[in-house]
Coordinates of C-alpha atoms in Angstrom, one line a residue:
M146 CA 113.4 88.5 53.7
R147 CA 111.3 86.3 51.7
H148 CA 113.3 87.4 48.2
S149 CA 116.8 86.9 50.2
C150 CA 116.1 83.4 50.9
M151 CA 115.1 83.0 47.1
F152 CA 118.2 84.5 46.0
T153 CA 120.5 82.3 48.2
A154 CA 118.9 79.6 47.3
L155 CA 119.2 80.0 43.8
L156 CA 122.7 80.9 44.3
L157 CA 123.9 77.8 46.4
A158 CA 120.9 75.5 45.2
S159 CA 119.9 74.8 48.7
G160 CA 116.6 75.7 50.1
A161 CA 118.3 77.6 53.5
C162 CA 117.8 80.9 54.4
P163 CA 121.3 82.8 55.3
A164 CA 120.1 83.1 58.8
Q165 CA 119.3 79.5 59.1
S166 CA 122.2 78.2 57.1
G167 CA 125.2 80.6 58.2
I168 CA 125.8 81.5 54.6
D169 CA 126.8 84.8 53.6
L170 CA 127.5 86.4 50.1
Y171 CA 129.8 89.6 50.3
G172 CA 131.9 91.4 48.2
I173 CA 133.5 94.7 47.1
V174 CA 133.2 96.7 44.0
D175 CA 135.8 99.6 43.7
V176 CA 136.6 101.6 40.4
G177 CA 138.6 104.8 40.2
V178 CA 139.7 107.2 37.1
R179 CA 143.4 106.9 37.1
S180 CA 145.7 109.5 35.1
L181 CA 149.4 108.5 35.1
N182 CA 152.9 110.0 33.8
G183 CA 155.5 107.6 33.1
L184 CA 153.4 104.8 33.7
S185 CA 151.1 102.5 31.8
A186 CA 147.7 101.6 32.5
N187 CA 149.2 98.4 34.5
N188 CA 151.6 100.8 36.3
T189 CA 154.5 99.5 34.5
P190 CA 157.2 101.8 33.7
L191 CA 157.1 103.8 30.5
P192 CA 159.0 106.7 28.6
S193 CA 157.7 110.2 30.2
G194 CA 154.0 110.9 28.8
T195 CA 150.5 110.9 30.2
T196 CA 147.9 108.1 30.3
H197 CA 144.0 107.9 31.5
S198 CA 142.7 104.6 32.6
L199 CA 139.8 103.5 34.4
S200 CA 141.3 101.0 37.2
S201 CA 139.8 98.5 39.4
G202 CA 140.9 97.8 43.2
V203 CA 143.0 100.8 43.7
D204 CA 141.8 101.3 47.5
N205 CA 140.8 97.7 47.9
T206 CA 140.7 94.8 45.7
S207 CA 137.5 94.2 44.2
R208 CA 136.0 90.7 44.9
W209 CA 133.0 88.2 45.7
G210 CA 132.9 85.8 48.0
I211 CA 130.6 83.1 49.8
R212 CA 131.5 82.3 53.8
G213 CA 129.5 80.0 55.8
Q214 CA 129.4 78.3 59.0
E215 CA 127.8 75.5 60.9
S216 CA 127.6 74.8 64.6
L217 CA 128.8 71.4 65.4
G218 CA 128.2 71.4 69.2
G219 CA 130.6 71.8 72.1
G220 CA 132.4 75.1 70.5
W221 CA 132.9 73.3 67.1
K222 CA 132.1 74.6 63.8
A223 CA 132.5 73.9 60.3
V224 CA 133.3 76.7 58.1
L225 CA 133.9 77.5 54.3
R226 CA 135.3 80.4 52.4
L227 CA 134.9 80.8 48.7
E228 CA 136.4 84.0 47.1
G229 CA 137.3 85.4 43.1
G230 CA 138.6 88.4 42.5
I231 CA 137.2 90.9 39.8
N232 CA 138.2 93.4 37.3
A233 CA 135.7 95.6 37.9
D234 CA 136.5 97.9 34.9
T235 CA 135.8 95.0 32.6
G236 CA 134.0 92.6 34.5
S237 CA 136.0 89.9 33.9
S238 CA 137.5 87.6 36.9
A239 CA 141.0 88.5 37.5
K240 CA 142.1 85.0 37.3
S241 CA 140.6 83.7 33.9
D242 CA 141.6 79.9 34.6
R243 CA 140.1 80.1 38.3
L244 CA 136.5 81.4 39.6
F245 CA 137.8 81.5 43.0
D246 CA 141.5 82.5 42.9
R247 CA 141.6 84.1 46.3
Q248 CA 140.2 81.5 48.8
A249 CA 138.4 78.2 48.2
W250 CA 138.8 76.2 51.5
V251 CA 136.7 74.5 54.6
G252 CA 137.6 73.7 58.0
L253 CA 136.9 73.0 61.6
D254 CA 136.9 76.0 64.3
S255 CA 137.1 75.0 67.5
P256 CA 138.1 76.1 71.1
Y257 CA 141.7 74.5 70.5
G258 CA 141.9 76.4 67.1
T259 CA 141.4 76.4 63.4
V260 CA 142.2 73.9 60.7
A261 CA 141.6 74.9 57.2
L262 CA 142.3 72.8 53.9
G263 CA 142.0 74.1 50.5
R264 CA 143.3 77.3 48.6
Q265 CA 144.5 80.1 51.0
P266 CA 146.7 82.8 51.2
T267 CA 150.2 82.3 52.6
L268 CA 151.4 83.2 56.3
L269 CA 153.4 86.3 54.7
S270 CA 150.0 87.6 53.7
D271 CA 148.4 86.8 56.8
A272 CA 151.4 88.3 58.7
L273 CA 151.6 91.6 57.0
L274 CA 147.5 92.4 57.4
P275 CA 147.9 94.2 60.9
V276 CA 150.9 96.0 59.6
D277 CA 151.2 96.9 56.2
P278 CA 151.3 100.9 56.2
L279 CA 148.8 100.9 53.7
G280 CA 146.6 98.3 55.4
K281 CA 147.0 96.3 52.2
R282 CA 145.4 99.0 50.0
F283 CA 145.9 99.1 46.1
A284 CA 147.5 95.6 46.6
S285 CA 148.7 95.4 42.7
F286 CA 151.1 98.3 43.5
N287 CA 151.8 97.8 46.7
P288 CA 155.5 96.9 47.3
N289 CA 154.4 94.9 50.4
I290 CA 151.9 92.3 48.6
N291 CA 154.3 92.6 45.3
I292 CA 157.4 91.9 46.8
A293 CA 157.5 90.9 50.4
G294 CA 154.0 88.6 50.0
L295 CA 155.6 87.5 46.4
S296 CA 152.2 88.3 44.3
N297 CA 154.6 89.5 41.6
T298 CA 158.0 88.0 41.0
K299 CA 158.3 88.7 36.9
F300 CA 159.2 92.5 37.2
G301 CA 162.3 93.3 34.9
T302 CA 165.7 91.8 35.3
H303 CA 165.2 90.5 38.4
A304 CA 162.3 87.8 37.7
F305 CA 162.5 84.7 39.3
G306 CA 161.3 82.7 36.4
T307 CA 159.6 79.7 37.6
Q308 CA 157.2 78.7 40.0
Y309 CA 157.9 78.2 43.7
G310 CA 155.0 76.3 45.8
P311 CA 151.8 75.2 44.6
S312 CA 150.4 78.4 43.5
G313 CA 149.5 77.7 40.1
Y314 CA 151.4 80.4 38.6
A315 CA 154.8 81.1 37.5
D316 CA 155.2 84.5 39.4
N317 CA 152.7 84.8 41.9
F318 CA 153.0 82.6 45.2
Y319 CA 150.7 84.9 47.2
R320 CA 147.9 82.4 47.3
L321 CA 148.8 78.6 47.6
D322 CA 146.9 75.6 46.6
N323 CA 146.5 72.3 48.7
T324 CA 147.1 74.3 51.8
L325 CA 146.9 72.8 55.3
K326 CA 147.0 75.5 57.8
Y327 CA 146.2 75.8 61.6
T328 CA 145.7 79.0 63.3
A329 CA 145.5 79.2 67.1
T330 CA 144.9 82.4 69.6
V331 CA 145.9 82.2 73.3
G332 CA 145.3 85.8 75.0
P333 CA 147.0 88.4 72.9
W334 CA 149.1 85.7 70.9
Q335 CA 148.3 84.2 67.7
A336 CA 149.9 81.5 66.1
R337 CA 150.1 80.0 62.7
A338 CA 151.4 77.1 61.0
A339 CA 151.1 75.8 57.1
Y340 CA 151.9 73.4 55.0
S341 CA 151.1 73.0 51.1
F342 CA 151.4 69.9 49.3
G343 CA 153.2 70.0 46.1
E344 CA 151.2 66.8 44.5
V345 CA 154.7 66.1 41.8
P346 CA 154.6 62.2 41.6
G347 CA 157.4 60.3 43.3
E348 CA 158.7 63.9 44.9
T349 CA 157.5 65.1 48.5
A350 CA 159.6 68.0 48.8
A351 CA 158.8 69.5 45.0
L352 CA 156.7 72.4 44.6
S353 CA 155.7 72.5 48.4
S354 CA 155.8 74.9 51.2
H355 CA 155.7 75.3 54.9
G356 CA 156.0 77.8 57.6
V357 CA 155.0 79.8 60.5
A358 CA 153.8 83.1 62.0
L359 CA 153.3 84.5 65.2
A360 CA 151.8 87.7 66.1
Y361 CA 151.2 89.5 69.4
Q362 CA 148.4 92.1 69.7
Q363 CA 147.6 94.6 72.7
P364 CA 145.1 97.4 72.3
A365 CA 147.8 100.1 71.7
W366 CA 150.0 98.1 70.0
S367 CA 151.0 94.6 68.1
V368 CA 153.7 93.1 66.6
S369 CA 153.5 90.3 63.8
G370 CA 156.0 88.0 61.6
A371 CA 156.3 85.1 59.6
T372 CA 158.7 82.9 58.0
M373 CA 158.2 80.5 55.4
Q374 CA 160.1 78.2 52.7
F375 CA 159.0 77.5 49.1
R376 CA 160.3 75.3 46.6
S377 CA 160.5 74.8 43.2
R378 CA 159.6 71.5 40.9
D379 CA 163.3 71.1 40.7
G380 CA 163.8 71.6 44.8
L381 CA 165.4 75.2 44.6
P382 CA 164.7 77.1 47.6
L383 CA 162.8 80.3 48.0
D384 CA 163.1 81.4 51.6
A385 CA 161.1 84.5 52.7
W386 CA 160.5 86.4 56.2
S387 CA 158.5 89.6 57.0
L388 CA 158.4 91.1 60.7
G389 CA 156.2 94.4 61.4
A390 CA 154.4 96.4 64.1
A391 CA 151.7 98.9 64.3
L392 CA 151.2 101.6 67.4
K393 CA 148.2 103.6 68.2
L394 CA 148.8 107.1 69.9
D395 CA 145.2 108.8 70.2
A396 CA 144.0 109.0 66.9
W397 CA 147.3 108.4 65.2
Q398 CA 148.2 105.0 63.9
F399 CA 152.0 104.2 63.0
K400 CA 152.9 101.0 60.9
A401 CA 156.6 99.6 59.7
N402 CA 157.5 96.5 58.2
L403 CA 160.6 95.1 57.0
A404 CA 160.7 91.9 54.7
R405 CA 163.5 89.9 52.8
N406 CA 163.4 86.8 50.8
H407 CA 166.0 84.9 49.1
T408 CA 165.7 82.2 46.1
D409 CA 168.1 80.3 43.9
T410 CA 167.0 80.3 40.2
G411 CA 169.5 78.2 38.8
P412 CA 173.2 76.7 39.7
A413 CA 175.3 79.8 41.3
R414 CA 172.2 82.2 40.4
S415 CA 169.9 83.7 43.0
V416 CA 167.8 86.7 43.7
Q417 CA 167.6 88.9 47.0
Q418 CA 165.0 91.3 47.7
R419 CA 164.1 93.6 50.6
V420 CA 161.1 95.8 51.4
L421 CA 161.3 98.5 54.0
S422 CA 158.1 100.4 54.7
A423 CA 156.5 102.8 57.3
G424 CA 153.5 104.7 57.3
V425 CA 150.8 106.9 59.2
S426 CA 147.1 107.5 59.3
H427 CA 144.9 109.7 61.1
P428 CA 141.3 111.1 60.6
A429 CA 141.2 114.4 59.2
G430 CA 137.6 115.1 59.7
P431 CA 134.2 113.6 59.9
G432 CA 134.3 110.2 58.2
V433 CA 137.7 111.2 56.5
L434 CA 140.8 109.4 57.0
V435 CA 144.5 110.5 55.5
T436 CA 147.0 107.5 55.2
A437 CA 150.5 108.1 54.0
A438 CA 153.0 105.6 53.2
W439 CA 156.7 105.1 52.2
Y440 CA 158.3 101.9 50.5
G441 CA 161.6 101.2 49.6
V442 CA 162.4 98.1 47.7
R443 CA 166.2 97.4 47.2
R444 CA 166.9 94.0 44.7
A445 CA 170.0 92.2 43.7
A446 CA 170.6 89.5 41.2
T447 CA 173.2 87.6 40.0
G448 CA 174.4 88.7 36.3
F449 CA 172.7 92.1 36.9
V450 CA 173.3 95.9 38.5
D451 CA 171.3 96.0 41.4
D452 CA 168.2 97.7 41.3
G453 CA 164.7 98.8 43.2
F454 CA 162.2 101.4 43.7
D455 CA 161.2 104.1 46.1
R456 CA 157.5 104.4 46.3
E457 CA 155.0 106.9 48.2
F458 CA 151.4 106.8 48.6
L459 CA 148.8 109.0 49.8
F460 CA 145.2 108.3 50.3
I461 CA 142.2 110.4 51.6
E462 CA 139.2 108.4 52.0
K463 CA 136.0 109.9 52.8
S464 CA 132.9 107.7 54.1
L465 CA 129.9 108.7 52.4
A466 CA 128.0 105.8 54.1
P467 CA 128.3 102.7 56.0
R468 CA 129.3 100.5 53.0
T469 CA 130.2 103.3 50.5
T470 CA 133.5 105.0 50.5
A471 CA 135.1 107.7 48.0
Y472 CA 138.7 108.2 47.9
V473 CA 141.7 110.2 46.2
E474 CA 144.8 108.6 45.9
A475 CA 148.2 109.7 45.1
D476 CA 151.7 107.6 44.2
Y477 CA 155.5 108.5 43.1
T478 CA 158.0 105.9 42.1
T479 CA 161.6 106.5 41.7
W480 CA 163.3 103.7 39.8
R481 CA 166.9 102.8 40.8
G482 CA 169.4 101.2 38.8
D483 CA 168.2 99.4 35.5
A484 CA 164.8 98.8 36.9
A485 CA 162.7 101.5 34.8
G486 CA 163.9 99.5 32.0
L487 CA 163.2 100.2 28.2
T488 CA 160.1 100.0 26.1
A489 CA 160.7 99.4 22.2
S490 CA 164.5 100.6 22.6
R491 CA 163.5 103.7 24.6
T492 CA 164.5 104.4 27.9
N493 CA 161.8 104.5 30.3
D494 CA 161.1 107.6 32.8
R495 CA 163.1 106.8 36.2
H496 CA 160.2 108.5 37.9
G497 CA 156.1 107.7 37.8
A498 CA 153.5 109.5 39.1
A499 CA 149.6 109.1 39.3
L500 CA 146.4 110.4 40.4
T501 CA 143.4 108.4 41.5
L502 CA 139.5 109.9 41.8
G503 CA 137.7 106.4 42.8
L504 CA 134.4 105.1 44.4
M505 CA 134.4 101.7 46.4
Q506 CA 131.1 99.9 47.3
K507 CA 131.1 97.1 50.0
F508 CA 128.1 94.6 50.1

């Protein structure tokens, strides 16, 4: 305990021990050996051929963070969270320009709900958490994270090409700066509302974002959805929504989700995307969980051939200890239209497949 207090004191420049200050250090380190065919180490399409890589965050995104709370009396608490992504294969930060790229906020938790201020995941991200067929595994390759949650909008000919909302990036709107979020839970209902300030001088709407989310949860089933609008610096709108459900039948768990987004990218130019997903999980022995999921993505953009892809996943996870999990992951992608594209004037393979053997440690 003495060493724990000393470590926390050095980390937070505070003499308080975690039990006294309510401060916790936590994280995930997830690394896997990955063999790919028709895909690069970054999971982009390639001409046929095999590639091998060491990948971070295949099961769960590698990260580290600090969370804390302090009682203010009367059921009120001050709360905070700082969280940054890690590339565990190289030791670098997930975003070189931000120490805490995933979350950085402070707030008040009360009997009337929670108000948080700072960089936070969007309401689309919150809504996907209980209903994504993979449980948000493999975030960098999961279509619900990339397409429905807008974490990767630069893919191929259907790229958005500009920043919508105050994310700080031109191709990733999964987390937003300058966000005010309110969360209230009443019985089985949970409601959220959020507004992100664009902070463009003289422009109230530019780079702003707003939305609402609603979820209903029972022991055997739940429904979760959200709708949001993002604005570009020029005021162009990006409208997005997501709606999904989860169902438990004995040891079986079924999840499905539908999401759509539409954005104006210029005069008489737009991009539309749709993601339909479904999956199932079931124990396969002591400490073993098997999860299978399918994602169908369809995209349309002004001046381009409609494209998209279908992607299937299989995860087999074995719990070795309360904080340690070994896993095998397999995925298969079929590109539609011209989504596969070209590499150095060579046509990329219309199919991509990969197999991962990995280990995840939580702390």
